[in-house]
Coordinates of C-alpha atoms and ligand atoms in Angstrom, one line a residue:
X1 CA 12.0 -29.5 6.6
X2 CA 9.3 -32.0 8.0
X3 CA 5.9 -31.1 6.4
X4 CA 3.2 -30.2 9.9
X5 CA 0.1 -28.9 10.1
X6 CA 0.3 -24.9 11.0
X7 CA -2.2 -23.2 12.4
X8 CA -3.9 -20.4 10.1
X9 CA -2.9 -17.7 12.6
X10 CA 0.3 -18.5 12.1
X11 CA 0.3 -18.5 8.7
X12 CA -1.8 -15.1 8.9
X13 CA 1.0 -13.7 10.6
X14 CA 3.8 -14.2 8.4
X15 CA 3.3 -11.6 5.4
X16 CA 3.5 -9.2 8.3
X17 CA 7.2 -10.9 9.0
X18 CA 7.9 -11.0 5.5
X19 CA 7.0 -7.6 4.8
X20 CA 9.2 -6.1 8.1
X21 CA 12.1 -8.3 7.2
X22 CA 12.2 -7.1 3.5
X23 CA 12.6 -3.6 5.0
X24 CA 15.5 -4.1 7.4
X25 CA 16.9 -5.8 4.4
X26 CA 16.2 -3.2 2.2
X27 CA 18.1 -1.0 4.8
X28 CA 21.0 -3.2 4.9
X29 CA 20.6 -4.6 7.9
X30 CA 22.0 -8.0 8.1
X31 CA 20.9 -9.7 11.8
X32 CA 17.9 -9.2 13.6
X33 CA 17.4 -10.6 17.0
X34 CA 13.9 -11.5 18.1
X35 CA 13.6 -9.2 20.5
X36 CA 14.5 -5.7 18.1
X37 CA 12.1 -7.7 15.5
X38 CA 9.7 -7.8 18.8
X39 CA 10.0 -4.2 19.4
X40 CA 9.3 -3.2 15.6
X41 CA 6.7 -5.2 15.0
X42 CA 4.8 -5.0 18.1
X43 CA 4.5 -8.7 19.0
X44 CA 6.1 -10.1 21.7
X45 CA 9.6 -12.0 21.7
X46 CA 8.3 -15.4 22.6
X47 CA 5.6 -15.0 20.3
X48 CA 8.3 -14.5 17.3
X49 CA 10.2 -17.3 19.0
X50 CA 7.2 -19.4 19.1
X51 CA 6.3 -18.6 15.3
X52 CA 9.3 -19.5 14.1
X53 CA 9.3 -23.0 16.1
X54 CA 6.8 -24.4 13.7
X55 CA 9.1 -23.7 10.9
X56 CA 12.5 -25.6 12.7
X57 CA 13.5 -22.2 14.5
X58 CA 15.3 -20.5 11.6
X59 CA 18.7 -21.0 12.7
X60 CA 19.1 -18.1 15.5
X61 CA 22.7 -18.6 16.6
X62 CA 24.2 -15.7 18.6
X63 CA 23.5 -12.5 17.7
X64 CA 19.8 -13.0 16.5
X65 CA 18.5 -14.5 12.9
X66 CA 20.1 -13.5 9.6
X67 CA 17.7 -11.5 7.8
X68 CA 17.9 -12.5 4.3
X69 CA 17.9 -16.1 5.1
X70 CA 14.8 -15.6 7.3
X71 CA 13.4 -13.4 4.5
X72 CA 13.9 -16.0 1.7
X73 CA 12.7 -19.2 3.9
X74 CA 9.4 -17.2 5.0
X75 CA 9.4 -16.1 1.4
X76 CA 9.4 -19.9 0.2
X77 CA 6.6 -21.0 3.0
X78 CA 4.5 -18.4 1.5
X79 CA 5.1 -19.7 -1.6
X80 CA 6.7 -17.0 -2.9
X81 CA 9.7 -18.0 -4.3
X82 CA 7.4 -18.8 -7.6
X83 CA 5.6 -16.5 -9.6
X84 CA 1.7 -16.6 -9.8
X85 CA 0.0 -16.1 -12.7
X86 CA -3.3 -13.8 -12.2
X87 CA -6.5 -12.8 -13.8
X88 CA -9.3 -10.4 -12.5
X89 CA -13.1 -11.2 -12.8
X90 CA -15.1 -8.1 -13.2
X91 CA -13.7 -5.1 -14.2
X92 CA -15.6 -2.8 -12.4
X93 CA -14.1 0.0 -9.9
X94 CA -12.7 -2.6 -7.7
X95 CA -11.4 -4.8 -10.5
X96 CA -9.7 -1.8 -12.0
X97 CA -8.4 -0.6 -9.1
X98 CA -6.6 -4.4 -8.1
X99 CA -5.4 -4.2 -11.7
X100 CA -3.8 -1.1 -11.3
X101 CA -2.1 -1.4 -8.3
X102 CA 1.4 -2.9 -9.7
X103 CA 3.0 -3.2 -6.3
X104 CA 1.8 -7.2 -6.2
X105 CA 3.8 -7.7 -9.3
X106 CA 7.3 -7.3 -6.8
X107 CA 5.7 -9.6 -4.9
X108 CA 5.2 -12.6 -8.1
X109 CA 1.6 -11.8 -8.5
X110 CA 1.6 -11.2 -12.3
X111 CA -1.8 -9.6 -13.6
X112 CA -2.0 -11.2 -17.1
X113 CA -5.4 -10.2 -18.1
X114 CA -8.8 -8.8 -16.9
X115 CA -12.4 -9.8 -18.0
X116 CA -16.0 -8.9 -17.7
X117 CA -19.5 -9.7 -19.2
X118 CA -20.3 -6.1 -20.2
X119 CA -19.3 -5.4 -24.0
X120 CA -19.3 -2.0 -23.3
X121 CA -15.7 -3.3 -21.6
X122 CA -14.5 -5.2 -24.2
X123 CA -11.1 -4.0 -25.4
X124 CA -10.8 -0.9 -22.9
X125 CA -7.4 -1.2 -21.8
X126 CA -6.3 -1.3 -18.2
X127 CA -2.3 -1.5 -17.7
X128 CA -1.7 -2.8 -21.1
X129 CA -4.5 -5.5 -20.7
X130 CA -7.6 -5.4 -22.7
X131 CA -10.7 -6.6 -20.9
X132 CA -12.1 -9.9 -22.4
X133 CA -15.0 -11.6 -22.6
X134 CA -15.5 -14.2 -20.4
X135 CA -16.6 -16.7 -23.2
X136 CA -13.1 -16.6 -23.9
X137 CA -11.6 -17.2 -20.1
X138 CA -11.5 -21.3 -19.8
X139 CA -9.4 -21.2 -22.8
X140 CA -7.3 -18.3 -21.5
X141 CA -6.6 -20.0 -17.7
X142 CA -5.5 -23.2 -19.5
X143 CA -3.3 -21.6 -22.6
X144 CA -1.9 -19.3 -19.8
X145 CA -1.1 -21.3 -17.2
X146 CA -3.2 -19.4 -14.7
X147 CA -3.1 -20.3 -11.2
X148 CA -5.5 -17.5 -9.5
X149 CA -8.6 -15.7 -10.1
X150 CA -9.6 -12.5 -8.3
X151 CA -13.4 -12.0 -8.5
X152 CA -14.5 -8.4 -7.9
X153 CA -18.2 -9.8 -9.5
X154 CA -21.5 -9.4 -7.6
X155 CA -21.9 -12.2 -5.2
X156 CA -25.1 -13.4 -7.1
X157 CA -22.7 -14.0 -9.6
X158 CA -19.9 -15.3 -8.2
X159 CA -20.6 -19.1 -7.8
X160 CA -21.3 -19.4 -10.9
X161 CA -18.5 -18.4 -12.0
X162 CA -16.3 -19.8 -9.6
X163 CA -17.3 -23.0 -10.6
X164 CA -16.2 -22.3 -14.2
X165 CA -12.8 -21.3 -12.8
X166 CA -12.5 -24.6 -11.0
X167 CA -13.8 -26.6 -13.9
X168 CA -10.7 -24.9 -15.9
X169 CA -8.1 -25.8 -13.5
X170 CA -7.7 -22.8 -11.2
X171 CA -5.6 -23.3 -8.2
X172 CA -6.9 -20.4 -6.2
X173 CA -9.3 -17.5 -6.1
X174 CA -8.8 -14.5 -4.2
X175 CA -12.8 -13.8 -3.7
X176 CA -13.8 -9.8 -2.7
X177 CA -17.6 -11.1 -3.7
X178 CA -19.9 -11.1 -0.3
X179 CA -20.4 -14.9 -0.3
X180 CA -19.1 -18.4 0.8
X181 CA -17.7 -20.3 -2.7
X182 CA -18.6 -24.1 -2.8
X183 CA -15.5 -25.1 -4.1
X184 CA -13.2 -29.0 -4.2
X185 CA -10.7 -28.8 -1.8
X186 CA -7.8 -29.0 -4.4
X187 CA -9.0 -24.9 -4.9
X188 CA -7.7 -22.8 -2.1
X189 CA -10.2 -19.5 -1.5
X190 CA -9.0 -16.3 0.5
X191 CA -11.9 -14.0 1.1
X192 CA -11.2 -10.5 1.7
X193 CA -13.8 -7.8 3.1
X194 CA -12.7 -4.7 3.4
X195 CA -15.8 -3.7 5.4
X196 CA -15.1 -6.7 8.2
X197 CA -12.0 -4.4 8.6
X198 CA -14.0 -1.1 8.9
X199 CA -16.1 -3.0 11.6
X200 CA -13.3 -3.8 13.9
X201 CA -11.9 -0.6 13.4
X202 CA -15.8 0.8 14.6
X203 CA -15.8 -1.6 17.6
X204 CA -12.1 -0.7 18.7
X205 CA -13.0 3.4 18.3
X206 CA -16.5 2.6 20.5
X207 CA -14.8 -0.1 23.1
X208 CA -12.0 2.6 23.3
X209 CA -14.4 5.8 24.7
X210 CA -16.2 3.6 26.6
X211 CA -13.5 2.5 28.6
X212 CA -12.4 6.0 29.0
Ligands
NAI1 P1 -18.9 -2.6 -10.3 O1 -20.3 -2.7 -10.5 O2 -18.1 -1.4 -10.5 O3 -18.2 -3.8 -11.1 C1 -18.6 -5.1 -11.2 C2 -18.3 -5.6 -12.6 O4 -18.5 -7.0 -12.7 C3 -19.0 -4.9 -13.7 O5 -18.1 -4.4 -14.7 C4 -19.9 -6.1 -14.3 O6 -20.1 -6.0 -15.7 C5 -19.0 -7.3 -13.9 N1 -19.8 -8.5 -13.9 C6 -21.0 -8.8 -13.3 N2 -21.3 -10.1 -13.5 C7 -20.3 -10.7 -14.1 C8 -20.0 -12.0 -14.5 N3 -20.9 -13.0 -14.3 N4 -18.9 -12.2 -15.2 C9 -18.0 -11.2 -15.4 N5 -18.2 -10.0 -15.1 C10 -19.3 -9.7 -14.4 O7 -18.7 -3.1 -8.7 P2 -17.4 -2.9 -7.8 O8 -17.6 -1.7 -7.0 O9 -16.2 -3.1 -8.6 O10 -17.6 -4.2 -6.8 C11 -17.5 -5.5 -7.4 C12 -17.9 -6.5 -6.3 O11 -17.0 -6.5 -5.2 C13 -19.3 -6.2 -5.7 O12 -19.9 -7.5 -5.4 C14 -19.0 -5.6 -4.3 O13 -19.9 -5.8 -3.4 C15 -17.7 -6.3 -4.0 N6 -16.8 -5.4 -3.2 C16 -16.2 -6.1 -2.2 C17 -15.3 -5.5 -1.4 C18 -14.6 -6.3 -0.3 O14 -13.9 -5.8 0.5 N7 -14.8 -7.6 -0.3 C19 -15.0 -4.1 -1.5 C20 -15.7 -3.4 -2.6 C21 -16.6 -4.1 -3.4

């Protein structure tokens, strides 16, 4: 497939087909045209159609697309088709909580260890992983082959040690800390904020009763 630029929202839409085509495979269903994936998913047809454009068109002869082929192609775009090695920065509430979630494992995400600078921490065990010091994490990212870090560290804290990561080879850091990471452009960086969510959900509850 010819290599083109995609836009980001279309690359921030396709977990959400990847995750609504593993479950009509999971149900056994074999062909999906864009119009029932339409009605599902609440996006429209052409916007499916559109998607799927940048990516060659996916084949849709007749009778819609073939869902495990579409499942595994988006799978490989996303990069999913390899595993990713993970470790966890801070092993606070929210580091514990990502580490015992081990739904991301079915995805290829594999939690291989967990780390913190509080040696109260040290050897507590959380899913079979004993938290570390992070003296010893440079050494762990490169004997492991590590290729992402998810910091759940306070966002005074987080460059610093986001520049340690990159400095061991790290090729991508999901960051929950509240601040912008100066980082080479080799190191890809996904911020998350759960209260950015919270926010539009507050605008869309307001917007709604006053349009009532
Ligand atoms: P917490 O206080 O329970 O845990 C933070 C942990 O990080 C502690 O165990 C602490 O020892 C460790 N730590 C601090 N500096 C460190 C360093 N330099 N190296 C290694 N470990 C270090 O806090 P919690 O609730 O787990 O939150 C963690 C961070 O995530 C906070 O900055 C919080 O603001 C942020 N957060 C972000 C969310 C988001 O949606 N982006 C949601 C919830 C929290």
């Amino acid at each position: 497939m010819e290599e083109k630029e995609i836009s980001q929202a279309v690359i921030g839409r396709l977990p959400r087909y990847f995750r609504y085509l593993g479950e009509l495979k999971d149900q056994g269903i074999e062909r999906v045209s864009s119009q029932e994936l339409s009605d599902i998913m609440k996006v429209t047809a052409s916007q499916i159609r559109q998607d799927f454009n940048n990516f060659g068109g996916f084949g849709q002869q007749g009778y819609g697309y073939n869902v495990e082929y579409l499942f595994q192609e988006i799978g490989k775009i996303l990069g999913l088709d390899k595993s990713h090695n993970l470790i966890i920065i801070g092993a606070g509430n929210l580091g514990q909580a990502l580490a015992n979630y081990g739904n991301f494992e079915r995805r290829g995400f594999l939690f291989m260890g967990i780390f913190d600078k509080n040696p109260l921490l040290y050897g507590r065990r959380i899913r079979d992983r004993e938290v570390r010091p992070m003296e010893d994490m440079e050494e762990y990212v490169k004997s492991n082959h590590i290729d992402i870090a998810v910091l759940t560290i306070p966002k005074t804290e987080a460059e610093a040690v986001a520049q340690r990561l990159v400095r061991s080879g790290i090729k991508g850091i999901w960051n929950f800390a509240h601040v912008d990471l100066n980082v080479p452009e080799e190191v890809q960086v996904e911020n998350v904020h759960l209260s950015d969510s919270l926010m539009k959900l507050s605008y869309n509850i307001s917007s709604f009763q006053k349009n009532r």
